[in-house]
Short mmCIF file of C-alpha atoms (C1' of nucleotides) in Angstrom, two decimals:
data_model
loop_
_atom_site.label_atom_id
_atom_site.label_comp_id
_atom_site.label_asym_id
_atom_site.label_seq_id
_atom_site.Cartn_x
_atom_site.Cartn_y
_atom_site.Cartn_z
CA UNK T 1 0.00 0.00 0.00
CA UNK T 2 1.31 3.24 -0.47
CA UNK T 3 2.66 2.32 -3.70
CA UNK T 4 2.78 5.47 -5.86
CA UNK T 5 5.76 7.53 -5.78
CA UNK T 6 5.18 11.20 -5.18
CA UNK T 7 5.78 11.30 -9.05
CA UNK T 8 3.63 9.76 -10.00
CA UNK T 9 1.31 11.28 -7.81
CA UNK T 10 1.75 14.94 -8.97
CA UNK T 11 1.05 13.05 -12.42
CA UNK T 12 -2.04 11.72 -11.83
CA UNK T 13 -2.64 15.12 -10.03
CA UNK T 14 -2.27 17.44 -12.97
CA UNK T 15 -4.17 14.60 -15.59
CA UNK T 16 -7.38 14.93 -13.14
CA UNK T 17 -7.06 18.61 -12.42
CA UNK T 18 -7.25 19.03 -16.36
CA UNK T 19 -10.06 17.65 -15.99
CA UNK T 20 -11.36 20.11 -12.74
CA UNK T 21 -11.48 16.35 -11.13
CA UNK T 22 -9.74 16.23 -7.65
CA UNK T 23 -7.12 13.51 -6.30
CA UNK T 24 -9.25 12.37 -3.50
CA UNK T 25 -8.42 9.35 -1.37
CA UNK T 26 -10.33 6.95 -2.95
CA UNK T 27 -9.02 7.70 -6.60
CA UNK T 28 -5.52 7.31 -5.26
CA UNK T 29 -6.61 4.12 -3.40
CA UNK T 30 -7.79 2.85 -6.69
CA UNK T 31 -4.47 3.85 -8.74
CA UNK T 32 -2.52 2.52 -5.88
CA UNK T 33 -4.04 -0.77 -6.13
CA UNK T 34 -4.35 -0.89 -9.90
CA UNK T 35 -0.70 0.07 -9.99
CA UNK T 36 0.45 -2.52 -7.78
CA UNK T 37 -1.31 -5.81 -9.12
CA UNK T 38 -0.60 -7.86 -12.42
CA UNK T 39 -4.31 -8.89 -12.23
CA UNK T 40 -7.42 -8.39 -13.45
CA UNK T 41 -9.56 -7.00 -11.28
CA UNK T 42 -12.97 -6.33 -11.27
CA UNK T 43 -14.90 -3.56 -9.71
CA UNK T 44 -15.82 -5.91 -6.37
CA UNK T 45 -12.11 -7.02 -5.64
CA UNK T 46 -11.43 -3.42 -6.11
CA UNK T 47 -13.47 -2.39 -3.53
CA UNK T 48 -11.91 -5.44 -1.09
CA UNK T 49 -9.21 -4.42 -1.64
CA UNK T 50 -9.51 -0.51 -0.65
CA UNK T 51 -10.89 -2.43 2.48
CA UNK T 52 -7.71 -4.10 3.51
CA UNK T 53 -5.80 -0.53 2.59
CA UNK T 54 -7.19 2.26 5.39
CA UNK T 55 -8.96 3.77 3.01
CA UNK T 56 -13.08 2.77 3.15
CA UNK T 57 -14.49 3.64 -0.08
CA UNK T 58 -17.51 3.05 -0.60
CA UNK T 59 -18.55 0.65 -3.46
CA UNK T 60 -20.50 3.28 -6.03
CA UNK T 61 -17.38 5.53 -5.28
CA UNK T 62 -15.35 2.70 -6.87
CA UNK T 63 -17.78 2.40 -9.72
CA UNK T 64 -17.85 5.68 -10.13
CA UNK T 65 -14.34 6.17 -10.06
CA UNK T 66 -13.79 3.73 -12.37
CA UNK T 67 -15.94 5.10 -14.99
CA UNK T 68 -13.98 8.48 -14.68
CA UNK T 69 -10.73 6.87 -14.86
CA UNK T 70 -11.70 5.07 -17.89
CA UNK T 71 -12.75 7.95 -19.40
CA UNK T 72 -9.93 10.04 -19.23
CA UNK T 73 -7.97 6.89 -20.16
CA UNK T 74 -6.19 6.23 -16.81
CA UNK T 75 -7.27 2.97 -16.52
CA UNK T 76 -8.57 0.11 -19.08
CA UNK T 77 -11.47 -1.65 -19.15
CA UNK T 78 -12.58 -5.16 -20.55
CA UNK T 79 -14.60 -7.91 -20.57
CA UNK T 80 -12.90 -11.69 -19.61
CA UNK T 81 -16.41 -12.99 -21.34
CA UNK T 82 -18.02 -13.40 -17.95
CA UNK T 83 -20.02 -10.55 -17.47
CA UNK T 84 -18.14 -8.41 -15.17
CA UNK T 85 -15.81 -5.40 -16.43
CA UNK T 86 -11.91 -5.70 -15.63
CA UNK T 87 -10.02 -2.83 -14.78
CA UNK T 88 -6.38 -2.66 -15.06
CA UNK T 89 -3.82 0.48 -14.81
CA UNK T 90 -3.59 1.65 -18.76
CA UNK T 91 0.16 2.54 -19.23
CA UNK T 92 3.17 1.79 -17.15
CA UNK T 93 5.94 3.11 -17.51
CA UNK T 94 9.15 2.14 -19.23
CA UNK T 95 6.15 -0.80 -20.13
CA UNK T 96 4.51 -0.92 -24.04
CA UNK T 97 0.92 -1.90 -24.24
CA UNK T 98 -0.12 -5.28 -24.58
CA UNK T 99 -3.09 -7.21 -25.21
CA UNK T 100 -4.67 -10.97 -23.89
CA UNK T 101 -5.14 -14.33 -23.81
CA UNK T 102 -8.23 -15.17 -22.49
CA UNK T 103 -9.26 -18.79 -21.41
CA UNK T 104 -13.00 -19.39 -22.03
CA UNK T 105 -12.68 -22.35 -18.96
CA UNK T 106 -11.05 -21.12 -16.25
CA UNK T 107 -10.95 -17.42 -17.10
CA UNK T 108 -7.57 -16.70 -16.59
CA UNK T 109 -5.87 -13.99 -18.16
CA UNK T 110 -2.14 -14.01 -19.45
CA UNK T 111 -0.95 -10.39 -20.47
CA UNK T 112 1.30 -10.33 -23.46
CA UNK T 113 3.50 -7.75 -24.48
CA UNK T 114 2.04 -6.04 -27.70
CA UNK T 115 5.86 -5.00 -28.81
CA UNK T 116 6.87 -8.37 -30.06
CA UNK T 117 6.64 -9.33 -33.79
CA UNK T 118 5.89 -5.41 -35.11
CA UNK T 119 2.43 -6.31 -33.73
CA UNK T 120 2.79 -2.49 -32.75
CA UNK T 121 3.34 -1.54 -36.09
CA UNK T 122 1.26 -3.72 -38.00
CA UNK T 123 -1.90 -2.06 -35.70
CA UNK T 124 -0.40 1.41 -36.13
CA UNK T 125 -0.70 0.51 -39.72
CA UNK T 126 -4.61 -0.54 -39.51
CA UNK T 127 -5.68 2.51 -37.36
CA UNK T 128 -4.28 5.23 -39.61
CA UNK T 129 -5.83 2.95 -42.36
CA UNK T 130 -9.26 2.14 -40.95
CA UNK T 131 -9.57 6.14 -39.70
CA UNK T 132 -9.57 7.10 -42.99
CA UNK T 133 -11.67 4.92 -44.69
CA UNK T 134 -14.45 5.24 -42.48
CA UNK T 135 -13.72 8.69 -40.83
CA UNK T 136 -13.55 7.58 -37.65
CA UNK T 137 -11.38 9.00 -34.86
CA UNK T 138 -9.68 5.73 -33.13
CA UNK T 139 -8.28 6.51 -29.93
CA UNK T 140 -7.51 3.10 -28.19
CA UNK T 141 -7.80 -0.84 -29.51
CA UNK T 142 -8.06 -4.13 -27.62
CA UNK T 143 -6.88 -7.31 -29.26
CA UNK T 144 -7.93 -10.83 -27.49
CA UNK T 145 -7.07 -14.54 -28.31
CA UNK T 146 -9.96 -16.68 -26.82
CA UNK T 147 -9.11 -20.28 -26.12
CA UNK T 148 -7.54 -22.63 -23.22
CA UNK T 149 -4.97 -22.16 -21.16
CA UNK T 150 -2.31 -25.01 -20.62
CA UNK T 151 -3.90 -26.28 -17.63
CA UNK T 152 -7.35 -26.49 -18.65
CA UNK T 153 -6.29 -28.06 -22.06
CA UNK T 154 -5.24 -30.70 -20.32
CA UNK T 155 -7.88 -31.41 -17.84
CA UNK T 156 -9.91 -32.72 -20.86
CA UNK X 1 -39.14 -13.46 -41.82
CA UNK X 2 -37.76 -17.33 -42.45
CA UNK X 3 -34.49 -16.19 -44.20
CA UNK X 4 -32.74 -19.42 -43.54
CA UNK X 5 -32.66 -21.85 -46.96
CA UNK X 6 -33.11 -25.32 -46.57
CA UNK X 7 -29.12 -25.65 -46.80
CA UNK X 8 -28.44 -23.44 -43.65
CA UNK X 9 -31.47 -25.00 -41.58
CA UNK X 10 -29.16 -28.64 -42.07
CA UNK X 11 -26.29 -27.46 -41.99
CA UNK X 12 -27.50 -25.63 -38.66
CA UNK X 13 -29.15 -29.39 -37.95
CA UNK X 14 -26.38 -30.68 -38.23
CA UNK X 15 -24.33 -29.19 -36.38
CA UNK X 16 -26.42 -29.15 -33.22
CA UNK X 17 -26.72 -32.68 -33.58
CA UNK X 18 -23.12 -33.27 -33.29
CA UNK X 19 -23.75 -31.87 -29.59
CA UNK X 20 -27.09 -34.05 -29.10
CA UNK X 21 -29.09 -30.61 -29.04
CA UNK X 22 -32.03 -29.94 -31.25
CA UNK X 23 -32.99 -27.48 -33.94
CA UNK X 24 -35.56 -26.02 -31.53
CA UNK X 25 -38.31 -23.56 -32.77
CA UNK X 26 -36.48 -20.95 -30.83
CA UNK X 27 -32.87 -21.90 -31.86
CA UNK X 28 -34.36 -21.24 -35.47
CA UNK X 29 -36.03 -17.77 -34.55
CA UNK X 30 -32.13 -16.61 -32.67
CA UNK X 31 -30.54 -17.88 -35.97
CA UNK X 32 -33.48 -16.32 -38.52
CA UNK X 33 -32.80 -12.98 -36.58
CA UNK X 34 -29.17 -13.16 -36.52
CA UNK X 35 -28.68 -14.14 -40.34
CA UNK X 36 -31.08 -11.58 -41.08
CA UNK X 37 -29.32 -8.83 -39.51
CA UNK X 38 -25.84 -6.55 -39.85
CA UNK X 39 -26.62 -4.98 -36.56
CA UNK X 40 -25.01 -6.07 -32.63
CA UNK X 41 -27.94 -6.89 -31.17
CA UNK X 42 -28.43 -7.81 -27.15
CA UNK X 43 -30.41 -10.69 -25.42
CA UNK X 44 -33.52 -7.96 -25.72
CA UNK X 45 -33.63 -6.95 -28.82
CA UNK X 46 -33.50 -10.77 -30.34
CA UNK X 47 -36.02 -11.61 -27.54
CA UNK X 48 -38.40 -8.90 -28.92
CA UNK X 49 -37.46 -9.24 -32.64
CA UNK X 50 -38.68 -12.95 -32.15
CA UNK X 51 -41.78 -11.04 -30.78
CA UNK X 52 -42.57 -9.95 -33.82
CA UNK X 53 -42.04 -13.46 -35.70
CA UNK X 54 -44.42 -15.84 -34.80
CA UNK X 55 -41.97 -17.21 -32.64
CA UNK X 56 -43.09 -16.55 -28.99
CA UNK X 57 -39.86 -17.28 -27.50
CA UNK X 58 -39.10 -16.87 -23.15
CA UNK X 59 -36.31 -14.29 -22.48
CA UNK X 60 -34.58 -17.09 -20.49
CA UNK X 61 -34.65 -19.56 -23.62
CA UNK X 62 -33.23 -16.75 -25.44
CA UNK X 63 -30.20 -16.65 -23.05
CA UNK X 64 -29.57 -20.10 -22.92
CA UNK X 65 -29.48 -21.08 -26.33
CA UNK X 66 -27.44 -17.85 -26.76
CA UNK X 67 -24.88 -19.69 -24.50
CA UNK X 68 -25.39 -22.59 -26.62
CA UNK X 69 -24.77 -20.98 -29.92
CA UNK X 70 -21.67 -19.09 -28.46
CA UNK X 71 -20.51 -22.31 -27.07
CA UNK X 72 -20.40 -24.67 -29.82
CA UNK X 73 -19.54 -21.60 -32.35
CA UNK X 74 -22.66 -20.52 -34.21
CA UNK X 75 -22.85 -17.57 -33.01
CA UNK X 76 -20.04 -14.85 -31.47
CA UNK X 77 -20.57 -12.55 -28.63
CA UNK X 78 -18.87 -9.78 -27.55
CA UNK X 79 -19.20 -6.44 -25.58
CA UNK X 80 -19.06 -3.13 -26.92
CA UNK X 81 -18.66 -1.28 -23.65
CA UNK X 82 -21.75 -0.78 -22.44
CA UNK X 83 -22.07 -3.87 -19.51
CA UNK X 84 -25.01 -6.01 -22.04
CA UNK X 85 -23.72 -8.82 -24.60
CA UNK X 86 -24.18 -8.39 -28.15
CA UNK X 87 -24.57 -11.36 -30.21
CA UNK X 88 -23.81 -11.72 -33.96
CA UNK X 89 -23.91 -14.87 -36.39
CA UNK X 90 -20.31 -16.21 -36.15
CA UNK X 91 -20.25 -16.71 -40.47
CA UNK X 92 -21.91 -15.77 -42.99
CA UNK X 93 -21.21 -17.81 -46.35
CA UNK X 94 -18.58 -16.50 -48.49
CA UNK X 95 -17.75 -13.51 -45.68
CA UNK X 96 -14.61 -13.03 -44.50
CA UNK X 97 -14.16 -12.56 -40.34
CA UNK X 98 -14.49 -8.35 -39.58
CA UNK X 99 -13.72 -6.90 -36.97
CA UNK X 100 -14.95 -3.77 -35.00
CA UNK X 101 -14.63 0.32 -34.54
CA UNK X 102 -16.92 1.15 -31.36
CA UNK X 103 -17.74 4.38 -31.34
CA UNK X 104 -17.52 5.23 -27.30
CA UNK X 105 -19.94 7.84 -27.01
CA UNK X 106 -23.21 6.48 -29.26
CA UNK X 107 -22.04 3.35 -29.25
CA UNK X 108 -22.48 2.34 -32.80
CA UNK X 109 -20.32 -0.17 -33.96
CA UNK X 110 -19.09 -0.39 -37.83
CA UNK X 111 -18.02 -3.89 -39.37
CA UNK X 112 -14.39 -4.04 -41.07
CA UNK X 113 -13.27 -6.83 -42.96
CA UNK X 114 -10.19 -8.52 -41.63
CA UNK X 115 -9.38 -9.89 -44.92
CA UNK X 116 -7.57 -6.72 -46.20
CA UNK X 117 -4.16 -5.15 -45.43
CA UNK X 118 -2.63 -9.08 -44.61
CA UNK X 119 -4.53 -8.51 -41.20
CA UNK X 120 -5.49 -12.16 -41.31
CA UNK X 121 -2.20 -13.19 -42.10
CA UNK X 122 -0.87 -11.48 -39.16
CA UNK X 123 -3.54 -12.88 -36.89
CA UNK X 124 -2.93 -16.47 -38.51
CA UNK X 125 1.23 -15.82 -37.37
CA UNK X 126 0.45 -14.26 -34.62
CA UNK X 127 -1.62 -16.97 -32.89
CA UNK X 128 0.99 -19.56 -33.78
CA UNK X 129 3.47 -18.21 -32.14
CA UNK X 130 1.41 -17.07 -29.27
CA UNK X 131 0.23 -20.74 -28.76
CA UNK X 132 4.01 -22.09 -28.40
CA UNK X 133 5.24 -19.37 -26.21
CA UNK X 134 2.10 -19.58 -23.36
CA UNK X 135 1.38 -22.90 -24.57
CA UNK X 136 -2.49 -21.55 -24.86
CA UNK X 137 -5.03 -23.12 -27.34
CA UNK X 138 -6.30 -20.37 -29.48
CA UNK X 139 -9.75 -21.21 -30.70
CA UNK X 140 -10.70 -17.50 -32.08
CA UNK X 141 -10.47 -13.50 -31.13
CA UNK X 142 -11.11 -10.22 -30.92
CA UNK X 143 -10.18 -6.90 -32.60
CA UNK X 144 -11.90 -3.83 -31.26
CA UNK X 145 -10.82 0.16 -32.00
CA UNK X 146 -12.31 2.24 -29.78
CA UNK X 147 -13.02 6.47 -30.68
CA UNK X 148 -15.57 8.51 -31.90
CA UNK X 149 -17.45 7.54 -34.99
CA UNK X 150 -17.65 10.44 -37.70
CA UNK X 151 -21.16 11.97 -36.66
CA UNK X 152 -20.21 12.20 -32.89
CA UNK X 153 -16.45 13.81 -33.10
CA UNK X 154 -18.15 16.59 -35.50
CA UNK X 155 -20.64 17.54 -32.49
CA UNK X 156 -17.98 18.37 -30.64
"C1'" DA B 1 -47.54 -43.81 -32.14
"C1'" DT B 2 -44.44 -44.22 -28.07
"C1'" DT B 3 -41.07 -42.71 -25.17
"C1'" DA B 4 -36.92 -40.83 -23.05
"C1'" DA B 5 -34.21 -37.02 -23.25
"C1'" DA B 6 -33.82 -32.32 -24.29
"C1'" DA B 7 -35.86 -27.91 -24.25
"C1'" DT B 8 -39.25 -24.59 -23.01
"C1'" DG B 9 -41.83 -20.60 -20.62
"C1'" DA B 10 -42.84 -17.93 -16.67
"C1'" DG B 11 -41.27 -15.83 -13.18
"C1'" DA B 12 -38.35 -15.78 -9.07
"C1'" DA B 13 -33.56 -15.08 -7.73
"C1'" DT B 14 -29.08 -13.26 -8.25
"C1'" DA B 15 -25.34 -10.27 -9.65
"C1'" DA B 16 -23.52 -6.17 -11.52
"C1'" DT B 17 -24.02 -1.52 -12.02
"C1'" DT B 18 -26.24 3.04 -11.51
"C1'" DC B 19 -28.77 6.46 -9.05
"C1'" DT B 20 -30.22 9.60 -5.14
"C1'" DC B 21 -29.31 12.78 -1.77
"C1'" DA B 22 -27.78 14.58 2.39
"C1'" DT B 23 -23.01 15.17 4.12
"C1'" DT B 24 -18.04 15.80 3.60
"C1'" DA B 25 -13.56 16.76 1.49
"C1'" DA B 26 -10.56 19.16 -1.86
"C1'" DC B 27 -8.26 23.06 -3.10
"C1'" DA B 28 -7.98 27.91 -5.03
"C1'" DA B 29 -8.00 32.25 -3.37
"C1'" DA B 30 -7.91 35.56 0.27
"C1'" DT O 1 -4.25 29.23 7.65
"C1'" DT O 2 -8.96 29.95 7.14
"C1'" DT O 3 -12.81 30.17 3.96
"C1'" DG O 4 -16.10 29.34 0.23
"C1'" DT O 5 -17.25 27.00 -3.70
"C1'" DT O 6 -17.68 23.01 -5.96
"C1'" DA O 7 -16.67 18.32 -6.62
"C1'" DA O 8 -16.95 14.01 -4.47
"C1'" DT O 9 -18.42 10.78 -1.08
"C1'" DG O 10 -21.03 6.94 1.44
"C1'" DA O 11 -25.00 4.26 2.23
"C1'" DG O 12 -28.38 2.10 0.49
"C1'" DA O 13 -32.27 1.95 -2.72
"C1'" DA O 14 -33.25 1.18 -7.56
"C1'" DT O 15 -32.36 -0.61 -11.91
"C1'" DT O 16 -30.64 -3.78 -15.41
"C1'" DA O 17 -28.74 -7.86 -17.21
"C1'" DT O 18 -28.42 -12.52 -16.59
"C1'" DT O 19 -29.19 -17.06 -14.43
"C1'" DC O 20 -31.93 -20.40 -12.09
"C1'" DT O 21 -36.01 -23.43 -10.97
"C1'" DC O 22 -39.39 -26.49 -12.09
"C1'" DA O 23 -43.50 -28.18 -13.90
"C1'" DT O 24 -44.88 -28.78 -18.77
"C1'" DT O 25 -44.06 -29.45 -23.65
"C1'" DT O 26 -41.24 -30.76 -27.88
"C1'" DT O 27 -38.21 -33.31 -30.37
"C1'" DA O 28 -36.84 -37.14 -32.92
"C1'" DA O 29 -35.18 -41.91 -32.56
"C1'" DT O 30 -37.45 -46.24 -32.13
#
DNA sequence: ATTAAAATGAGAATAATTCTCATTAACAAA
DNA sequence: TTTGTTAATGAGAATTATTCTCATTTTAAT
């Protein structure tokens, strides 16, 4: 807990205050904990999570939160295919974008790095591509692989 | 109203059978609808489109065989940000696999054809070497761009 | 036609997310 | 540092999407 570096707070300061959005506790719980985990989490662990910090946050002020932090692009949101949105941090840094393998048993997620293979430029490609042919203003992608994991591949 | 030829209602037949399910009155109406259609649509609006039909169809049969068709690959689901599943019919004869621009504020959604630019090429490498390296079982996937379609960046 | 298995419809139950509103916290300016 | 304005919060009610239950009906192989 405690994870952000007063860097990185001042960051996230100034990309809310553009906004006229405030740092309040619970948005820095929430960027603390997104920052901090590898995982997939979903709005409820969230909020278990702020629970085990100090910090009590109510559960619509994580929703909430979340919707604002998605919106200005802090954080990203998807779907695993069960129903229930995923939130992770959107950039690290000194860390490129990547994208997900999704297991349709289990639900497990593996992360892989989207730098590998010019996978980066190949979709840098297809945006400026696709924007222009249909006039539309692309701002972020998601790419999944649906499948099975190792383990549940093997379990029948 | 009944779009499905005599070839797609066994070939459909078939291909339930292979799971021991049946070509239900319902399963027909989802399919009918789905064929029929270019749009996204939700749980809803197939329930209520089968409304229309003859077909009186329960909302819960509608979900479950929409599980079904998902499952065994008929059909292909997928969220376009707004928390409800959209469903679309997973092939169309002689139609290549699109993919998706989502526009984030009206949430219309715009059909590209992954055939052009190599992009299934790329997809076809891609997923072979992301299947040695996690050792994952890629069975199929997702492309989404996110943005603002043309009509919504002009107003502002 | 008969029959066993699969599927259905209606609505109750659950789960995820959004809304309401009175209270509190953030922070810019004095 | 105190203050005033405005944004944000917490608690829980409300809503929405989806799943479950179970008695009844269909399907299709025999």
């Amino acid at each position: 807990m405690a994870n952000l570096s007063a860097t990185e707070i001042s960051w996230y300061y100034n990309r809310l205050n553009k906004c006229c959005c405030r740092l309040t506790k619970p948005r820095r719980a929430i960027l603390d904990i997104l920052d901090d985990t590898r995982k997939h989490l979903s709005a409820e662990q969230i909020y278990k999570e702020t629970l085990k910090i100090s910090s009590n946050a109510g559960l619509s002020t994580i929703y909430r939160n979340l919707e604002l932090l998605v919106r200005i692009g802090l954080t990203w949101e998807f779907d695993a295919g069960d129903n229930k949105a995923r939130y992770e941090i959107a950039k690290r840094p000194g860390e490129s974008h990547h994208h997900h393998l999704i297991c349709k048993k289990c639900n497990s997620i593996i992360d892989y790095s989207a730098s590998v293979d010019n996978e980066k430029d190949f979709i840098k490609k297809r945006e400026k591509n696709l924007s222009n042919k249909y006039n539309f203003k692309i701002e972020n992608h998601s790419i999944d692989f649906f499948g099975l994991c190792y383990k549940c591949s093997k379990n029948k």
